[in-house]
Each structure stands twice: as C-alpha cells, then as structure tokens.
Coordinates of C-alpha atoms in Angstrom, one line a residue:
X1 CA -8.8 75.5 -4.8
X2 CA -10.8 77.7 -5.9
X3 CA -10.0 81.0 -7.5
X4 CA -10.7 83.8 -6.2
X5 CA -13.0 87.0 -8.4
X6 CA -12.5 90.9 -7.8
X7 CA -16.3 90.9 -9.3
X8 CA -17.6 94.1 -8.9
X9 CA -14.1 96.1 -9.7
X10 CA -14.9 98.4 -12.3
X11 CA -12.7 96.5 -14.9
X12 CA -13.7 99.0 -17.6
X13 CA -11.9 101.7 -15.8
X14 CA -10.1 99.9 -14.6
X15 CA -8.2 99.1 -19.0
X16 CA -8.9 102.3 -19.5
X17 CA -6.5 104.3 -17.1
X18 CA -3.7 101.7 -17.6
X19 CA -3.7 102.5 -21.2
X20 CA -4.1 106.2 -20.3
X21 CA -0.8 105.2 -18.2
X22 CA 0.7 104.1 -21.1
X23 CA -0.2 105.9 -23.3
X24 CA 1.7 109.2 -21.1
X25 CA 4.6 107.1 -20.0
X26 CA 4.1 107.9 -16.1
X27 CA 3.1 104.4 -14.9
X28 CA 2.1 104.1 -11.3
X29 CA 2.0 100.9 -8.5
X30 CA -1.1 101.3 -9.0
X31 CA -1.1 100.7 -12.9
X32 CA 0.8 98.3 -12.7
X33 CA -1.3 96.3 -9.9
X34 CA -4.1 96.5 -12.1
X35 CA -2.5 95.7 -15.1
X36 CA -1.5 92.5 -13.1
X37 CA -5.1 91.8 -11.2
X38 CA -7.2 93.0 -14.7
X39 CA -7.9 89.1 -15.2
X40 CA -9.2 88.2 -11.6
X41 CA -11.8 90.9 -12.4
X42 CA -13.5 89.0 -15.1
X43 CA -15.5 85.8 -14.1
X44 CA -16.2 84.0 -17.7
X45 CA -13.3 82.0 -18.3
X46 CA -13.4 82.8 -22.2
X47 CA -13.3 87.2 -21.1
X48 CA -10.2 86.4 -18.2
X49 CA -7.8 84.0 -20.9
X50 CA -8.9 87.4 -23.3
X51 CA -7.6 89.6 -20.5
X52 CA -5.2 87.5 -19.3
X53 CA -3.4 88.3 -23.4
X54 CA -4.3 92.3 -23.5
X55 CA -2.4 92.5 -20.4
X56 CA 0.9 90.9 -21.1
X57 CA 1.0 93.0 -24.6
X58 CA -0.1 96.0 -23.1
X59 CA 2.9 95.2 -20.4
X60 CA 5.2 95.2 -22.8
X61 CA 4.4 98.7 -23.2
X62 CA 5.8 99.7 -20.3
X63 CA 9.3 102.0 -21.4
X64 CA 10.8 100.9 -18.2
X65 CA 12.2 97.2 -18.2
X66 CA 12.2 96.4 -14.9
X67 CA 8.7 97.1 -14.9
X68 CA 7.7 95.4 -17.4
X69 CA 9.2 92.3 -16.0
X70 CA 7.3 93.0 -13.5
X71 CA 4.2 93.1 -14.3
X72 CA 4.8 90.1 -16.7
X73 CA 5.8 88.1 -14.4
X74 CA 3.0 89.5 -12.0
X75 CA 0.4 88.4 -14.5
X76 CA 2.0 84.9 -14.4
X77 CA 2.2 84.6 -11.3
X78 CA -1.2 86.3 -10.4
X79 CA -3.3 84.0 -12.8
X80 CA -1.7 81.3 -12.4
X81 CA -5.2 78.9 -11.1
X82 CA -6.9 80.4 -13.1
X83 CA -4.8 80.5 -16.6
X84 CA -4.9 78.3 -19.8
X85 CA -1.7 75.9 -20.5
X86 CA -1.6 78.1 -24.0
X87 CA -2.2 81.2 -22.4
X88 CA 0.5 80.8 -19.4
X89 CA 3.4 79.6 -22.7
X90 CA 2.6 82.9 -24.7
X91 CA 2.8 84.9 -21.3
X92 CA 6.1 82.4 -20.6
X93 CA 7.7 82.6 -23.8
X94 CA 7.2 86.9 -23.7
X95 CA 9.0 86.9 -21.0
X96 CA 11.6 84.7 -21.7
X97 CA 11.5 87.2 -25.1
X98 CA 11.9 90.5 -23.4
X99 CA 14.8 89.4 -21.1
X100 CA 16.6 87.7 -24.6
X101 CA 15.9 91.0 -26.2
X102 CA 16.2 93.3 -23.6
X103 CA 20.4 91.5 -23.4
X104 CA 20.8 91.1 -26.9
X105 CA 20.3 95.3 -27.5
X106 CA 22.5 95.9 -24.6
X107 CA 25.7 94.3 -26.4
X108 CA 24.6 95.8 -29.0
X109 CA 24.8 99.1 -27.7
X110 CA 28.3 97.6 -25.6
X111 CA 29.8 96.2 -29.0
X112 CA 28.8 99.8 -31.0
X113 CA 30.1 101.4 -28.0
X114 CA 33.5 99.8 -28.6
X115 CA 33.8 100.3 -32.1
X116 CA 33.7 104.1 -32.1
X117 CA 35.9 104.4 -28.8
X118 CA 38.4 101.8 -31.2
X119 CA 37.8 103.9 -34.8
X120 CA 38.1 107.4 -32.2
X121 CA 41.5 105.2 -31.0
X122 CA 43.1 104.1 -34.8
X123 CA 42.1 107.5 -35.3
X124 CA 44.1 109.1 -33.0
X125 CA 41.5 111.4 -32.3
X126 CA 41.8 109.4 -28.5
X127 CA 44.3 107.8 -26.5
X128 CA 44.2 103.9 -26.2
X129 CA 44.3 105.4 -22.3
X130 CA 40.9 107.1 -22.7
X131 CA 38.9 104.8 -25.3
X132 CA 39.6 101.9 -22.0
X133 CA 38.5 104.5 -20.0
X134 CA 35.5 105.4 -22.1
X135 CA 34.3 101.9 -22.0
X136 CA 35.2 101.4 -18.9
X137 CA 37.5 98.8 -19.4
X138 CA 40.8 98.5 -18.7
X139 CA 43.2 99.3 -21.7
X140 CA 44.2 95.0 -22.4
X141 CA 40.5 94.2 -22.3
X142 CA 39.6 97.3 -24.9
X143 CA 42.4 96.2 -27.2
X144 CA 40.5 92.6 -27.2
X145 CA 36.8 93.5 -27.0
X146 CA 37.4 96.1 -29.8
X147 CA 39.6 92.6 -31.9
X148 CA 36.6 89.6 -31.6
X149 CA 34.3 92.6 -32.6
X150 CA 36.7 93.4 -35.5
X151 CA 36.7 90.0 -36.8
X152 CA 33.0 89.5 -37.1

C-alpha cells in the first residue's frame, strides 16, 4: 500500500489559516479537516513527521475538547501509513493525557462544587434538600460524597 499525498495543496496557507482560527478560537469543520490532512500535503519524510507533531500541538490548543479529541484521533487515523513509530506513540500519549486530564478536571470541579454546597449547608445558608438538588444527587448520596471528599 502506498500512501497518497495531497501535493499541490497550499500547505503554508492552510497552516496560516489554522493558526488564525486557533487565535480567534473559531474552529470550523473545514479548519479541523485541514489540520488533520495537513501532514499529507508534504512528500518529504522528515517534513511529514515534523508536521504531524506540529498538528498535534496545534490540536491541543483547540478550546472545545470534543473537537480536540476528534482532531487528534483524525491525525492518527489519516497518517497511519506514513507515521513513524515514535510519532505515533507521541500522539497516543497526548490523546491519552488529554482524556485523562479532562476526567481529572471534571472530577475536581465536581468535588469543588460538592464541598462548597456542603459548606453552605453546614453553615445553615441552604437546606440539605437544596444542596443535594444543586449537586444533582439524592440527599443521601450528597452526604456520602461530601463526607468522602472531606475525609481526604
């Protein structure tokens, strides 16, 4: 199987447009596809590997995490036949760190919210029912979660 290349594509123009989109935090589907396909516009092996890593680093700057994951997975899928093992491993690590990092941040936010609501409840500023409701839990689950967090 021989890899296809998008030679004749205005690679540098695509790169400028991708960077501008990231700077403006407006990431269209067209920008995502160009980010994914950009490495395929180069025929030189070293330039391809360099561009794959550049695109991965640019993808990490996408503010919407679903778009970021889509771009990273797309880069990995579309460059599968041309990617070096070390670059492939790098993308997989970044993709894994992105998903794990997001899960950790989500967990931290949830724990912070529960702690704040528990403090408000404990100080008598809100009822147990209201604190549990705001956390999206039953009263029993809310108290268990708050106790677990406070025991850490």
